Amino acid sequence: MTIERERMDYDVVVVGAGPAGLSTAIRLKQLAAERDQELSVVLVEKGSEVGAHILSGAVIDPIGLDKLLPEWRTDEECPLKTEVTRDVFRFLGPSGGVTLPGIFMPRRMANHRNFVGSLGSLCRWLGTVAEGLGVEIYPGFPAAELKRDENGAVIGIVTGDFGVGRDGEPKDGYTPGMELVGKYVVLAEGVRGSLSKSVIEEFGLAEGREPQKYGIGLKELWRVKDEVFEPGLVVHTMGWPLGNSTGGGSFLYHYGDNTMALGFVVHLNYSNPHLDPYREFQRFKLHPMMADMLEGATREGYGARAINEGGYQSVPKLAFPGGCLVGCAAGFVNVPRIKGNHNAMLTGIMAADHIADAIRDGRAHDTLDGYEDAWRGSDVGRDLYPVRNVKPLWSRLGTVGGVAVAGFDMWTNELGRFSLIGTLGHGGTDHGKLKAADKAKPIEYPRLDGSITFDRASSVYLSNTNHEEDQPVHLKLKEPELQKVSEFDVYAGPSARYCPAGVYEWDTDGDEARFVINAQNCVHCKTCDIKDPNQNLVWVPPEGGGGPNYIGM
């Protein structure tokens, strides 16, 4: 059936209203005003509003904001107000911990002069700035597919259809998606974006690069008592409850009105299929360090999101015919600093500079080679290159040995601008690291108490997640039988554990285990698309506006 779609033409189409996409759009409009150049820019966002799908810690290095909007500190509407006042790093054991003296930490690890706050709130503000400059923003419109010309170059996107039933047939009120066509398309979808994934594969953008690496970040918002609230407090930990061979750690930030952002990251190259990142987070909250913080506190929010961890050697080629990747669509997180938002903004600004120049020169739908060539010599490259070995060392040597050697390597890069070990590889994909269940030790987790530790259902409730139930399931199985004979029979169904929202479960009440997908619970973290051992699960965008509706995350 041929679908007639409305077509709208622009100079630039941006996909994703995170810090990278918004920075791209804002910078394009700034350049247009400076040059008296006409530039039409449209930005589509799958969340119900700008910021609805944004989740980050977040301690924010202001270098990106300073470059994009130098007067942001004096803007009363900007929600980023709390500067870091105390920076603590601890290594935990089961009943205590050791605080690492700041003098031993590489200078780039320090958080002073950074800011603590909600990235979702910051993106909402950036959205108003973008609209004020003339950017057209359409929330609730996922980019479902790419539109190409006769030579295969990307010339636009097609937004998702509305009103398609679970059986794939149009319902009453069916509305086909629109074609948004531009001279260049900017993919700013965040980690493991569906269109970004497809162009990386189709155009071979990851050839000659190391595999991308990932973590899953889980976060809760708590309202804490006045006695323990310390505006600007930043605490990071590693060690317990994770074993030495499993990377990750916690973060704790105080800002705003007695708000505590409490989170936990688990690196997704873990090998034990019995490990449950969500339950590790809940167990972490039982550590004595957290007792005073959580006493009398109220939990107000929850969410989860995958994180890029591959770093310098895993960044794919950024430009392809007709468009480019920016921010976490490519992967610019600095792992030891636990920061990527500043680099997301800087790459968005950089891409906008090259796009505006190209359009001024009469170009369209070609490859922005200048953008690809520029990033490694920019502030982004200078941020990532000295820490390029942290993740590989952590993976090879474990938390204790890996962090110690990585610390030394960071010092040599910082002081002498060299590394004794060169540039290490990552040693394979995250999904390929899982052991068979019978080769791994089962893990027992403490009982959830409903006061400090909570089940998945109550947590998903706090994420305000909602999907139209009568729509095609957006979590696709390539081979349904493979899920049973491998994911369940060999690996004991890790999807029920690595998913932080209870989307997947194995029903074993009948004669044969049955795979159940509760798609309405999905918080769009993309962990299943990353960690499924057979890459048999594929995440695609659901109907627009579905998913979490995060507030203040």
JSON list of C-alpha atoms in Angstrom, two decimals, residues 65-177:
[
{"chain": "A", "resi": 65, "resn": "LEU", "atom": "CA", "xyz": [27.28, 26.09, 27.62]},
{"chain": "A", "resi": 66, "resn": "ASP", "atom": "CA", "xyz": [29.96, 28.78, 27.80]},
{"chain": "A", "resi": 67, "resn": "LYS", "atom": "CA", "xyz": [30.66, 28.40, 24.10]},
{"chain": "A", "resi": 68, "resn": "LEU", "atom": "CA", "xyz": [27.02, 28.21, 23.04]},
{"chain": "A", "resi": 69, "resn": "LEU", "atom": "CA", "xyz": [25.40, 30.77, 25.34]},
{"chain": "A", "resi": 70, "resn": "PRO", "atom": "CA", "xyz": [28.11, 32.77, 27.17]},
{"chain": "A", "resi": 71, "resn": "GLU", "atom": "CA", "xyz": [25.54, 34.71, 29.24]},
{"chain": "A", "resi": 72, "resn": "TRP", "atom": "CA", "xyz": [23.78, 31.62, 30.62]},
{"chain": "A", "resi": 73, "resn": "ARG", "atom": "CA", "xyz": [24.91, 32.27, 34.22]},
{"chain": "A", "resi": 74, "resn": "THR", "atom": "CA", "xyz": [23.03, 35.57, 34.31]},
{"chain": "A", "resi": 75, "resn": "ASP", "atom": "CA", "xyz": [19.84, 34.22, 32.72]},
{"chain": "A", "resi": 76, "resn": "GLU", "atom": "CA", "xyz": [17.27, 33.85, 35.49]},
{"chain": "A", "resi": 77, "resn": "GLU", "atom": "CA", "xyz": [15.41, 31.19, 33.51]},
{"chain": "A", "resi": 78, "resn": "CYS", "atom": "CA", "xyz": [18.41, 28.87, 33.23]},
{"chain": "A", "resi": 79, "resn": "PRO", "atom": "CA", "xyz": [17.85, 26.09, 35.80]},
{"chain": "A", "resi": 80, "resn": "LEU", "atom": "CA", "xyz": [21.53, 25.27, 36.32]},
{"chain": "A", "resi": 81, "resn": "LYS", "atom": "CA", "xyz": [22.32, 27.15, 39.55]},
{"chain": "A", "resi": 82, "resn": "THR", "atom": "CA", "xyz": [24.29, 24.89, 41.92]},
{"chain": "A", "resi": 83, "resn": "GLU", "atom": "CA", "xyz": [28.08, 24.92, 41.62]},
{"chain": "A", "resi": 84, "resn": "VAL", "atom": "CA", "xyz": [30.06, 21.99, 43.04]},
{"chain": "A", "resi": 85, "resn": "THR", "atom": "CA", "xyz": [31.22, 22.80, 46.58]},
{"chain": "A", "resi": 86, "resn": "ARG", "atom": "CA", "xyz": [32.63, 19.47, 47.78]},
{"chain": "A", "resi": 87, "resn": "ASP", "atom": "CA", "xyz": [33.96, 16.59, 45.70]},
{"chain": "A", "resi": 88, "resn": "VAL", "atom": "CA", "xyz": [34.36, 13.14, 47.32]},
{"chain": "A", "resi": 89, "resn": "PHE", "atom": "CA", "xyz": [35.58, 9.86, 45.84]},
{"chain": "A", "resi": 90, "resn": "ARG", "atom": "CA", "xyz": [35.30, 6.67, 47.89]},
{"chain": "A", "resi": 91, "resn": "PHE", "atom": "CA", "xyz": [36.15, 3.00, 47.47]},
{"chain": "A", "resi": 92, "resn": "LEU", "atom": "CA", "xyz": [33.54, 0.90, 49.29]},
{"chain": "A", "resi": 93, "resn": "GLY", "atom": "CA", "xyz": [33.61, -2.41, 51.09]},
{"chain": "A", "resi": 94, "resn": "PRO", "atom": "CA", "xyz": [30.52, -4.15, 52.50]},
{"chain": "A", "resi": 95, "resn": "SER", "atom": "CA", "xyz": [30.46, -2.16, 55.75]},
{"chain": "A", "resi": 96, "resn": "GLY", "atom": "CA", "xyz": [32.69, 0.87, 55.19]},
{"chain": "A", "resi": 97, "resn": "GLY", "atom": "CA", "xyz": [34.92, 2.60, 52.75]},
{"chain": "A", "resi": 98, "resn": "VAL", "atom": "CA", "xyz": [38.06, 4.59, 52.09]},
{"chain": "A", "resi": 99, "resn": "THR", "atom": "CA", "xyz": [38.00, 8.19, 50.86]},
{"chain": "A", "resi": 100, "resn": "LEU", "atom": "CA", "xyz": [40.66, 8.75, 48.23]},
{"chain": "A", "resi": 101, "resn": "PRO", "atom": "CA", "xyz": [42.63, 11.99, 48.78]},
{"chain": "A", "resi": 102, "resn": "GLY", "atom": "CA", "xyz": [42.05, 14.48, 46.02]},
{"chain": "A", "resi": 103, "resn": "ILE", "atom": "CA", "xyz": [45.78, 15.16, 45.71]},
{"chain": "A", "resi": 104, "resn": "PHE", "atom": "CA", "xyz": [46.25, 11.71, 44.14]},
{"chain": "A", "resi": 105, "resn": "MET", "atom": "CA", "xyz": [43.54, 12.23, 41.54]},
{"chain": "A", "resi": 106, "resn": "PRO", "atom": "CA", "xyz": [44.47, 13.52, 38.07]},
{"chain": "A", "resi": 107, "resn": "ARG", "atom": "CA", "xyz": [43.50, 17.17, 37.72]},
{"chain": "A", "resi": 108, "resn": "ARG", "atom": "CA", "xyz": [40.92, 16.49, 35.03]},
{"chain": "A", "resi": 109, "resn": "MET", "atom": "CA", "xyz": [38.98, 14.38, 37.56]},
{"chain": "A", "resi": 110, "resn": "ALA", "atom": "CA", "xyz": [38.22, 17.38, 39.78]},
{"chain": "A", "resi": 111, "resn": "ASN", "atom": "CA", "xyz": [34.64, 18.65, 39.71]},
{"chain": "A", "resi": 112, "resn": "HIS", "atom": "CA", "xyz": [35.15, 22.12, 41.15]},
{"chain": "A", "resi": 113, "resn": "ARG", "atom": "CA", "xyz": [33.88, 24.83, 38.82]},
{"chain": "A", "resi": 114, "resn": "ASN", "atom": "CA", "xyz": [31.36, 22.31, 37.43]},
{"chain": "A", "resi": 115, "resn": "PHE", "atom": "CA", "xyz": [27.62, 22.53, 38.11]},
{"chain": "A", "resi": 116, "resn": "VAL", "atom": "CA", "xyz": [25.09, 20.06, 39.51]},
{"chain": "A", "resi": 117, "resn": "GLY", "atom": "CA", "xyz": [21.52, 19.86, 38.30]},
{"chain": "A", "resi": 118, "resn": "SER", "atom": "CA", "xyz": [18.88, 18.26, 36.11]},
{"chain": "A", "resi": 119, "resn": "LEU", "atom": "CA", "xyz": [19.88, 17.79, 32.47]},
{"chain": "A", "resi": 120, "resn": "GLY", "atom": "CA", "xyz": [16.20, 17.34, 31.61]},
{"chain": "A", "resi": 121, "resn": "SER", "atom": "CA", "xyz": [15.40, 20.78, 33.04]},
{"chain": "A", "resi": 122, "resn": "LEU", "atom": "CA", "xyz": [18.39, 22.26, 31.24]},
{"chain": "A", "resi": 123, "resn": "CYS", "atom": "CA", "xyz": [17.18, 20.80, 27.93]},
{"chain": "A", "resi": 124, "resn": "ARG", "atom": "CA", "xyz": [13.71, 22.23, 28.50]},
{"chain": "A", "resi": 125, "resn": "TRP", "atom": "CA", "xyz": [15.31, 25.66, 28.90]},
{"chain": "A", "resi": 126, "resn": "LEU", "atom": "CA", "xyz": [17.51, 25.15, 25.83]},
{"chain": "A", "resi": 127, "resn": "GLY", "atom": "CA", "xyz": [14.34, 24.24, 23.94]},
{"chain": "A", "resi": 128, "resn": "THR", "atom": "CA", "xyz": [12.83, 27.64, 24.75]},
{"chain": "A", "resi": 129, "resn": "VAL", "atom": "CA", "xyz": [16.06, 29.33, 23.64]},
{"chain": "A", "resi": 130, "resn": "ALA", "atom": "CA", "xyz": [15.97, 27.41, 20.36]},
{"chain": "A", "resi": 131, "resn": "GLU", "atom": "CA", "xyz": [12.33, 28.28, 19.70]},
{"chain": "A", "resi": 132, "resn": "GLY", "atom": "CA", "xyz": [13.07, 31.91, 20.49]},
{"chain": "A", "resi": 133, "resn": "LEU", "atom": "CA", "xyz": [15.67, 31.86, 17.71]},
{"chain": "A", "resi": 134, "resn": "GLY", "atom": "CA", "xyz": [13.19, 30.39, 15.24]},
{"chain": "A", "resi": 135, "resn": "VAL", "atom": "CA", "xyz": [13.83, 26.66, 15.44]},
{"chain": "A", "resi": 136, "resn": "GLU", "atom": "CA", "xyz": [10.68, 24.62, 14.79]},
{"chain": "A", "resi": 137, "resn": "ILE", "atom": "CA", "xyz": [10.44, 21.89, 17.46]},
{"chain": "A", "resi": 138, "resn": "TYR", "atom": "CA", "xyz": [8.01, 18.99, 17.17]},
{"chain": "A", "resi": 139, "resn": "PRO", "atom": "CA", "xyz": [7.87, 16.85, 20.32]},
{"chain": "A", "resi": 140, "resn": "GLY", "atom": "CA", "xyz": [6.03, 13.55, 20.16]},
{"chain": "A", "resi": 141, "resn": "PHE", "atom": "CA", "xyz": [7.32, 12.83, 16.65]},
{"chain": "A", "resi": 142, "resn": "PRO", "atom": "CA", "xyz": [9.81, 9.95, 16.49]},
{"chain": "A", "resi": 143, "resn": "ALA", "atom": "CA", "xyz": [12.03, 9.65, 13.43]},
{"chain": "A", "resi": 144, "resn": "ALA", "atom": "CA", "xyz": [11.03, 6.22, 12.14]},
{"chain": "A", "resi": 145, "resn": "GLU", "atom": "CA", "xyz": [13.06, 5.95, 8.96]},
{"chain": "A", "resi": 146, "resn": "LEU", "atom": "CA", "xyz": [15.47, 7.82, 6.70]},
{"chain": "A", "resi": 147, "resn": "LYS", "atom": "CA", "xyz": [14.59, 9.27, 3.32]},
{"chain": "A", "resi": 148, "resn": "ARG", "atom": "CA", "xyz": [17.22, 8.98, 0.57]},
{"chain": "A", "resi": 149, "resn": "ASP", "atom": "CA", "xyz": [17.90, 10.26, -2.93]},
{"chain": "A", "resi": 150, "resn": "GLU", "atom": "CA", "xyz": [18.64, 8.17, -6.00]},
{"chain": "A", "resi": 151, "resn": "ASN", "atom": "CA", "xyz": [22.32, 7.94, -5.02]},
{"chain": "A", "resi": 152, "resn": "GLY", "atom": "CA", "xyz": [21.62, 6.67, -1.50]},
{"chain": "A", "resi": 153, "resn": "ALA", "atom": "CA", "xyz": [22.43, 9.94, 0.26]},
{"chain": "A", "resi": 154, "resn": "VAL", "atom": "CA", "xyz": [20.25, 10.81, 3.24]},
{"chain": "A", "resi": 155, "resn": "ILE", "atom": "CA", "xyz": [17.97, 13.74, 2.41]},
{"chain": "A", "resi": 156, "resn": "GLY", "atom": "CA", "xyz": [15.49, 13.61, 5.29]},
{"chain": "A", "resi": 157, "resn": "ILE", "atom": "CA", "xyz": [13.44, 11.53, 7.67]},
{"chain": "A", "resi": 158, "resn": "VAL", "atom": "CA", "xyz": [9.97, 10.07, 7.91]},
{"chain": "A", "resi": 159, "resn": "THR", "atom": "CA", "xyz": [8.24, 10.49, 11.25]},
{"chain": "A", "resi": 160, "resn": "GLY", "atom": "CA", "xyz": [6.31, 7.61, 12.78]},
{"chain": "A", "resi": 161, "resn": "ASP", "atom": "CA", "xyz": [2.71, 6.90, 11.87]},
{"chain": "A", "resi": 162, "resn": "PHE", "atom": "CA", "xyz": [-0.02, 7.47, 14.46]},
{"chain": "A", "resi": 163, "resn": "GLY", "atom": "CA", "xyz": [-3.00, 5.17, 14.91]},
{"chain": "A", "resi": 164, "resn": "VAL", "atom": "CA", "xyz": [-1.57, 1.79, 13.87]},
{"chain": "A", "resi": 165, "resn": "GLY", "atom": "CA", "xyz": [-3.02, -1.17, 15.79]},
{"chain": "A", "resi": 166, "resn": "ARG", "atom": "CA", "xyz": [-1.12, -4.04, 17.36]},
{"chain": "A", "resi": 167, "resn": "ASP", "atom": "CA", "xyz": [-1.90, -6.09, 14.25]},
{"chain": "A", "resi": 168, "resn": "GLY", "atom": "CA", "xyz": [-0.13, -3.52, 12.07]},
{"chain": "A", "resi": 169, "resn": "GLU", "atom": "CA", "xyz": [-3.35, -2.27, 10.48]},
{"chain": "A", "resi": 170, "resn": "PRO", "atom": "CA", "xyz": [-4.55, 1.37, 10.56]},
{"chain": "A", "resi": 171, "resn": "LYS", "atom": "CA", "xyz": [-7.15, 2.19, 13.22]},
{"chain": "A", "resi": 172, "resn": "ASP", "atom": "CA", "xyz": [-9.74, 4.94, 13.24]},
{"chain": "A", "resi": 173, "resn": "GLY", "atom": "CA", "xyz": [-7.90, 8.23, 13.35]},
{"chain": "A", "resi": 174, "resn": "TYR", "atom": "CA", "xyz": [-4.84, 6.86, 11.55]},
{"chain": "A", "resi": 175, "resn": "THR", "atom": "CA", "xyz": [-2.41, 9.62, 10.56]},
{"chain": "A", "resi": 176, "resn": "PRO", "atom": "CA", "xyz": [0.62, 8.85, 8.41]},
{"chain": "A", "resi": 177, "resn": "GLY", "atom": "CA", "xyz": [3.97, 10.29, 9.40]}
]
